Every structure is written in structure tokens, then in C-alpha cells.
PDB file of C-alpha atoms in Angstrom:
ATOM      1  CA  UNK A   1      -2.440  -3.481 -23.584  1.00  0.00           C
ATOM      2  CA  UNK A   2       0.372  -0.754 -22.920  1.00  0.00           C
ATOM      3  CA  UNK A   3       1.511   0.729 -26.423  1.00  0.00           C
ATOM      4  CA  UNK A   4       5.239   1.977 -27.159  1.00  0.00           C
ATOM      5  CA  UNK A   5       4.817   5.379 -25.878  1.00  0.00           C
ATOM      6  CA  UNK A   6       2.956   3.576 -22.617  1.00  0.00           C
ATOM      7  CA  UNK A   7       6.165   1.496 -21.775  1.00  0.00           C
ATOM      8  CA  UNK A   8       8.292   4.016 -22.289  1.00  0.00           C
ATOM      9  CA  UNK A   9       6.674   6.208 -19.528  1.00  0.00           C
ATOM     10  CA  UNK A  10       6.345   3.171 -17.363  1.00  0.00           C
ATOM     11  CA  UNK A  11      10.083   1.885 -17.722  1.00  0.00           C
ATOM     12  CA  UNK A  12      10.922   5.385 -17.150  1.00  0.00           C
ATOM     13  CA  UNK A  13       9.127   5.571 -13.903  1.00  0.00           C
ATOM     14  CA  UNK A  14       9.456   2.125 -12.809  1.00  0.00           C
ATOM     15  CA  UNK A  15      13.684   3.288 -12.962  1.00  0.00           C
ATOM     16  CA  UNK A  16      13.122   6.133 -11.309  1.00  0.00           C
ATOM     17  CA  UNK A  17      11.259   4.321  -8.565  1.00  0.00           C
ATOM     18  CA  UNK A  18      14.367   1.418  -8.195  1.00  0.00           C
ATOM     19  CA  UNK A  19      16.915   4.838  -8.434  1.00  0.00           C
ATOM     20  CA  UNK A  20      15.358   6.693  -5.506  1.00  0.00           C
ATOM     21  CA  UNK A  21      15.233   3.110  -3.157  1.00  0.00           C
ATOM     22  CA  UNK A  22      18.787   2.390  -4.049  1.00  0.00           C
ATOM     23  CA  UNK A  23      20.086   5.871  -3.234  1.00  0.00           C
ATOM     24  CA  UNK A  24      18.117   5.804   0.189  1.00  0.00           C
ATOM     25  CA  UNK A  25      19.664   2.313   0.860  1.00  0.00           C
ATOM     26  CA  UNK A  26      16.211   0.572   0.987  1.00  0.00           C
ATOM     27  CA  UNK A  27      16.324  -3.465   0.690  1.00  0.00           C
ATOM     28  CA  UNK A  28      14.209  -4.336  -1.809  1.00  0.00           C
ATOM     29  CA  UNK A  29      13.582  -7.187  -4.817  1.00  0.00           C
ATOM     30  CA  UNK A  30      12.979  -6.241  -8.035  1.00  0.00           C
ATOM     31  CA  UNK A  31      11.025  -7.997 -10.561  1.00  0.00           C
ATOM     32  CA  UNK A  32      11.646  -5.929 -14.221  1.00  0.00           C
ATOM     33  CA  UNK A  33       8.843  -7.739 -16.115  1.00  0.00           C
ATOM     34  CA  UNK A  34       6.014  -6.537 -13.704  1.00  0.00           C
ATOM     35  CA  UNK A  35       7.947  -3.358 -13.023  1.00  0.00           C
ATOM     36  CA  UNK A  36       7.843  -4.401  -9.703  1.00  0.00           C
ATOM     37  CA  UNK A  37       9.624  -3.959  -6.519  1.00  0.00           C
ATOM     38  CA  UNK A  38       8.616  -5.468  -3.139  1.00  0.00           C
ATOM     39  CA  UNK A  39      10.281  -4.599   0.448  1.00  0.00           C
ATOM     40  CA  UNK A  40       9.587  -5.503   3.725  1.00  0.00           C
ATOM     41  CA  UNK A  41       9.846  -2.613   6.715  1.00  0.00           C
ATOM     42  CA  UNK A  42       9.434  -3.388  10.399  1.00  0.00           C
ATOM     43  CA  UNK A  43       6.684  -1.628  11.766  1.00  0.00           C
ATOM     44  CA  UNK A  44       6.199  -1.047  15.412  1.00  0.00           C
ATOM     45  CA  UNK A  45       4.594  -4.614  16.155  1.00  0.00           C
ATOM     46  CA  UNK A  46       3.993  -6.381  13.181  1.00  0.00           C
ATOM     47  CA  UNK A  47       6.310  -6.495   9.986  1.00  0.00           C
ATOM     48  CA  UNK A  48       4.993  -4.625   6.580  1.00  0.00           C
ATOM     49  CA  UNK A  49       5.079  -6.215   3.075  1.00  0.00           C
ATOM     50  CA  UNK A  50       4.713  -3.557   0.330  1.00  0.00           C
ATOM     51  CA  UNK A  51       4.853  -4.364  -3.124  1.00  0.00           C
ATOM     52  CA  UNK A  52       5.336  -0.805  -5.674  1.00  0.00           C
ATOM     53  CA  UNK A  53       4.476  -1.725  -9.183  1.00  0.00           C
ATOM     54  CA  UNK A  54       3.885   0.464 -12.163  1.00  0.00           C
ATOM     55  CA  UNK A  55       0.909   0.068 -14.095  1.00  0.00           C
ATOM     56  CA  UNK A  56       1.263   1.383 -17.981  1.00  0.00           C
ATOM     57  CA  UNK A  57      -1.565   0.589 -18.925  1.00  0.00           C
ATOM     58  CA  UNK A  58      -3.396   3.206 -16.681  1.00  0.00           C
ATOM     59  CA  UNK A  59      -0.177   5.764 -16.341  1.00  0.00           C
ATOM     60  CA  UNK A  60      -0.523   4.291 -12.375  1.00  0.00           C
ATOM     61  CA  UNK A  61       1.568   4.177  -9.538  1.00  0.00           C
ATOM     62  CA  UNK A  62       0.037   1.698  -7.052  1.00  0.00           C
ATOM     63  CA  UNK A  63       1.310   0.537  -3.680  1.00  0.00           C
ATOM     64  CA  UNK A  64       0.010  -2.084  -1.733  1.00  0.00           C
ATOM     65  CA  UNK A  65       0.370  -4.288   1.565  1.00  0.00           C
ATOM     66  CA  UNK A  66      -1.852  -7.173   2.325  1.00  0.00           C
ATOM     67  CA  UNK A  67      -2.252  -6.979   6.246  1.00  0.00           C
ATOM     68  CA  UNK A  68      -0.874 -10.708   7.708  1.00  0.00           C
ATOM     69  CA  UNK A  69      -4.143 -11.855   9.124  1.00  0.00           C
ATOM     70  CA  UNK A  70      -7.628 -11.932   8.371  1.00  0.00           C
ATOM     71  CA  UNK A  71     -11.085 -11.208  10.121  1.00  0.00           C
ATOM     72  CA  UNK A  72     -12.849 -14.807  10.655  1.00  0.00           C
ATOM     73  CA  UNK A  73     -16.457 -15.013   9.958  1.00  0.00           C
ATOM     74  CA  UNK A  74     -17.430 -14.530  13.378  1.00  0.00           C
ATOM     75  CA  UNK A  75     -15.302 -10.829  12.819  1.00  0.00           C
ATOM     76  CA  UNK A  76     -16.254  -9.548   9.365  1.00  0.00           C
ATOM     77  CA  UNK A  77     -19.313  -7.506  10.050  1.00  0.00           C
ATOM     78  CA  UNK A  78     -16.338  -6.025  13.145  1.00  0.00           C
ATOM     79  CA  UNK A  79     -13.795  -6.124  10.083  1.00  0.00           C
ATOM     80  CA  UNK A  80     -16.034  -4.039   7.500  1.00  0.00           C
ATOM     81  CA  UNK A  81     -16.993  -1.211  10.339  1.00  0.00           C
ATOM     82  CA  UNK A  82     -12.935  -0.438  11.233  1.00  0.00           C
ATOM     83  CA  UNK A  83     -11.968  -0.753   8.125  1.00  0.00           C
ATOM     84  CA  UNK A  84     -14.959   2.033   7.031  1.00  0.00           C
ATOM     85  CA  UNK A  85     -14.146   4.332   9.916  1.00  0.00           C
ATOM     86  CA  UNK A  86     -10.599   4.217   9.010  1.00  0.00           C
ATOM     87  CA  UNK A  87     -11.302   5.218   5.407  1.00  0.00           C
ATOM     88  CA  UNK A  88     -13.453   7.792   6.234  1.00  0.00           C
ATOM     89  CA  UNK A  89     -10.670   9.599   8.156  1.00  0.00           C
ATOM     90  CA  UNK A  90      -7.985   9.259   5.889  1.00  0.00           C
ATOM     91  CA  UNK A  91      -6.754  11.582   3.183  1.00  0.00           C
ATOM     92  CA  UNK A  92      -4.639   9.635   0.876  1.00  0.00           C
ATOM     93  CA  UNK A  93      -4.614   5.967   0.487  1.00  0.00           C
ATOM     94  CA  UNK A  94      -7.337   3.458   1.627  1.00  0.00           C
ATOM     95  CA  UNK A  95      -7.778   0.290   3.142  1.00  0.00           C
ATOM     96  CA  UNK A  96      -9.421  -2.516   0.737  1.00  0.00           C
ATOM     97  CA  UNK A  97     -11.648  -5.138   2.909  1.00  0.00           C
ATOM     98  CA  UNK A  98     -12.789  -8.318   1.096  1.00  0.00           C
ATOM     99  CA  UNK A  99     -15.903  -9.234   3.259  1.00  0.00           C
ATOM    100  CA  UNK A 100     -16.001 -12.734   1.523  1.00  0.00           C
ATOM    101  CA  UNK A 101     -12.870 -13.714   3.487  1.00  0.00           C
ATOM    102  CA  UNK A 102     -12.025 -11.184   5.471  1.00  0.00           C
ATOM    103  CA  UNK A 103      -8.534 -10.008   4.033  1.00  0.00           C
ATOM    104  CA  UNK A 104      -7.592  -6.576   4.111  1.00  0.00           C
ATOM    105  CA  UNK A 105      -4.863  -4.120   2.286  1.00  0.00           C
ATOM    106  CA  UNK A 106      -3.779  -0.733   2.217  1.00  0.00           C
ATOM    107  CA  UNK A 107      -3.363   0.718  -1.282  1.00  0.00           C
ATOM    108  CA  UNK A 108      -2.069   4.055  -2.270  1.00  0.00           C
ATOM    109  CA  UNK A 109      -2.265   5.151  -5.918  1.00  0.00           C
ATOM    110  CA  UNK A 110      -1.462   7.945  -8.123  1.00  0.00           C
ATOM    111  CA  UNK A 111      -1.332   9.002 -11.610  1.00  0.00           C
ATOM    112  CA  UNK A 112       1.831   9.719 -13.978  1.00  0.00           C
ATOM    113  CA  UNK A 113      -0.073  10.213 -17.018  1.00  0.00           C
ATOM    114  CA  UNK A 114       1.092  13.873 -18.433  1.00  0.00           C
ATOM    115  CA  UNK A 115       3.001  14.431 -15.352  1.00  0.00           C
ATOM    116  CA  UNK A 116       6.562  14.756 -13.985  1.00  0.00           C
ATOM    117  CA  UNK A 117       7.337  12.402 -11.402  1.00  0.00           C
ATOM    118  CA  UNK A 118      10.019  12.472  -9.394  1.00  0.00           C
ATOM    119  CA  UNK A 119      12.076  10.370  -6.216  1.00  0.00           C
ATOM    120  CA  UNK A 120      10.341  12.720  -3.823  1.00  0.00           C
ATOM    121  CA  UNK A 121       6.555  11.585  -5.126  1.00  0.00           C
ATOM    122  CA  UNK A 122       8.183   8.218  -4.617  1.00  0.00           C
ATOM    123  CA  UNK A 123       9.470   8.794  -1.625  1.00  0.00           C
ATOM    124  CA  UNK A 124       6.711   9.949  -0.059  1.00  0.00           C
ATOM    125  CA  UNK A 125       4.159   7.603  -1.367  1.00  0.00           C
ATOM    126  CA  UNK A 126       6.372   4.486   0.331  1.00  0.00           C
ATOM    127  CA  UNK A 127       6.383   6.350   3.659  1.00  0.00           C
ATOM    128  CA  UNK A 128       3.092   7.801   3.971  1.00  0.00           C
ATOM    129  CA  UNK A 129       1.879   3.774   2.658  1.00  0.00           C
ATOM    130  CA  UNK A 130       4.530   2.296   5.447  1.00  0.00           C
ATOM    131  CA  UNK A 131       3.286   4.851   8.316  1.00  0.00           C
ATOM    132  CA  UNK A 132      -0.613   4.107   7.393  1.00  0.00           C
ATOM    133  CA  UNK A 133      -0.314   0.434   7.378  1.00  0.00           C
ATOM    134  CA  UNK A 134       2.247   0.989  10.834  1.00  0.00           C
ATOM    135  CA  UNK A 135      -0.845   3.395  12.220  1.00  0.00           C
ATOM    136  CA  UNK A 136      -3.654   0.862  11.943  1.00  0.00           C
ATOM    137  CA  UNK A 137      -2.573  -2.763  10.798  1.00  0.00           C
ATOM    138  CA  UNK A 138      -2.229  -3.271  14.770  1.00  0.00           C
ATOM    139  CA  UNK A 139      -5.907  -2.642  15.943  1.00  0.00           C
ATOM    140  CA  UNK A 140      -7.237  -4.125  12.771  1.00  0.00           C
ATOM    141  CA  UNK A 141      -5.630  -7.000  14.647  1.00  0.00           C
ATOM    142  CA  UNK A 142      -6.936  -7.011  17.863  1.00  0.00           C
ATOM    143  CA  UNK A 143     -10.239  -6.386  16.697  1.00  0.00           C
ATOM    144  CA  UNK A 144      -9.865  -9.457  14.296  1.00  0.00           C
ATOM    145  CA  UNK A 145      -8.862 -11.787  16.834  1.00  0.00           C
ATOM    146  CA  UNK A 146     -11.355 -10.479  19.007  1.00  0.00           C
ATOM    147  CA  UNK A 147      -9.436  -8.492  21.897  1.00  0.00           C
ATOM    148  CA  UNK A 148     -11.467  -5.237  20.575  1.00  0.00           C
ATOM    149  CA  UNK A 149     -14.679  -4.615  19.522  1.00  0.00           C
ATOM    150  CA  UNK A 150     -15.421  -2.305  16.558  1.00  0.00           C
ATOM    151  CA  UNK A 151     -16.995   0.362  19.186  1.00  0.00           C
ATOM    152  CA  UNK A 152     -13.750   0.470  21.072  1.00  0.00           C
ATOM    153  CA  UNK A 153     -11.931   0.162  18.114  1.00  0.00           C
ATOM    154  CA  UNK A 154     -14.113   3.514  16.919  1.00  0.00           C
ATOM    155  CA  UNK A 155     -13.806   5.299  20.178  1.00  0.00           C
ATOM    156  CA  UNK A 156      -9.399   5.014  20.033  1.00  0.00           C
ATOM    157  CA  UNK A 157     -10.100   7.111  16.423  1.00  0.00           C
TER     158      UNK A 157
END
């Protein structure tokens, strides 16, 4: 459980987050008691939910979009190997795959604790998250409905 000096930091950040997506004119809801904000971006092909919360407990940024589809059963073994490959190739960020029911999410994280943040970490944690998710989420797709297979999947890397 967060202490004073915790939620300070937190409310601080979480404010500074909210200031820097209402000065760039992003549409976004806010939810104060989870220091919360959630916005939806069109992506190429499919359309991006992103919720950035603040986490005071662990001084942690964290944003995350759950892709809009899952890998069946007949796909998970597919679903683990792209989501691996993919991992293994990016610097920042990661894709989580939950192999019991196939759901996947991007999630890009960073620490405040005895730090200055600032709108630019901000803003370039929300577009490097929005151009990841934009990147992949689309193949992940194909390969989940079965219009790739993991090794052609691989070979497009």
C-alpha cells in the first residue's frame, strides 16, 4: 500500500501525464482513482485501446493494450512462437501472451522512482506503445485466424 510520500509522486505524475495529452489534443477518459487514462488511436487496420495508469506503489509507469482477438487452441503453440520472435527483436516494451487462452498485450513500463519525469517521457512512451502495437497487432492476426503460419510469420521479421 502506497504511503503519503508514494501518492504524492504518483498524483504528481499521473497530472503530468493528463497535462501533456490535453496540450497535444489527445481524446482520452480519465479515471482519477486508478490514476488512469485510457484512449483509443486508429492504427493502420485495426483500432488500438491503450490504457496509461500510474502505479505508486512500485514508482511505475505502465502502458498497456490488449490486442482485440485471441489465438484459438488450434493457434496457441503458432501464438506463443510470434509472440517470442517479436520479443526477442524488440528494445523497449514487450508483448504478454497468456497460452491458457490465447490473449495477448503489449506493455511498456518504466520507473519514476528518484527520477524527473517529464511530458516528453510521456510522450514518447504513448507513441512508441501505439507504433508497436500498429507494427505487429496485424500479423498476430492473421496468424491467429490462421491466414499465416508462424514460419511465414518469422520469415516477414
Amino acid at each position: 500500500m502506497a504511503d503519503e510520500k508514494q501518492m504524492k509522486s504518483a498524483e504528481a505524475a499521473y497530472k503530468l501525464l493528463c497535462d501533456m495529452l490535453d496540450e497535444d489534443d489527445w481524446k482520452f477518459e480519465r479515471n482519477d482513482d486508478k490514476l488512469a487514462v485510457c484512449f483509443i488511436v486508429q492504427g493502420e487496420d485495426i483500432p488500438m485501446e491503450f490504457v496509461a495508469a500510474i502505479d505508486p506503489d512500485r514508482y511505475l509507469i505502465r502502458i498497456v493494450s490488449r490486442l482485440p482477438f485471441h489465438f484459438g487452441e488450434d493457434a496457441r503453440v503458432a501464438g506463443a512462437i510470434v509472440t517470442g520472435q517479436v520479443n526477442f527483436k524488440l528494445a523497449e516494451g514487450c508483448f504478454d501472451y497468456d497460452f491458457s487462452d490465447g490473449e495477448v498485450r503489449f506493455k511498456l513500463t518504466s520507473s519514476y522512482r528518484d527520477s524527473l519525469i517529464s511530458k516528453e517521457l510521456f510522450n514518447y512512451m504513448i507513441r512508441l506503445a501505439c507504433y508497436t502495437v500498429d507494427m505487429y497487432n496485424d500479423t498476430f492476426m492473421l496468424v491467429a485466424k490462421g491466414m499465416l503460419s508462424a514460419d511465414e510469420f518469422i520469415a516477414k521479421l
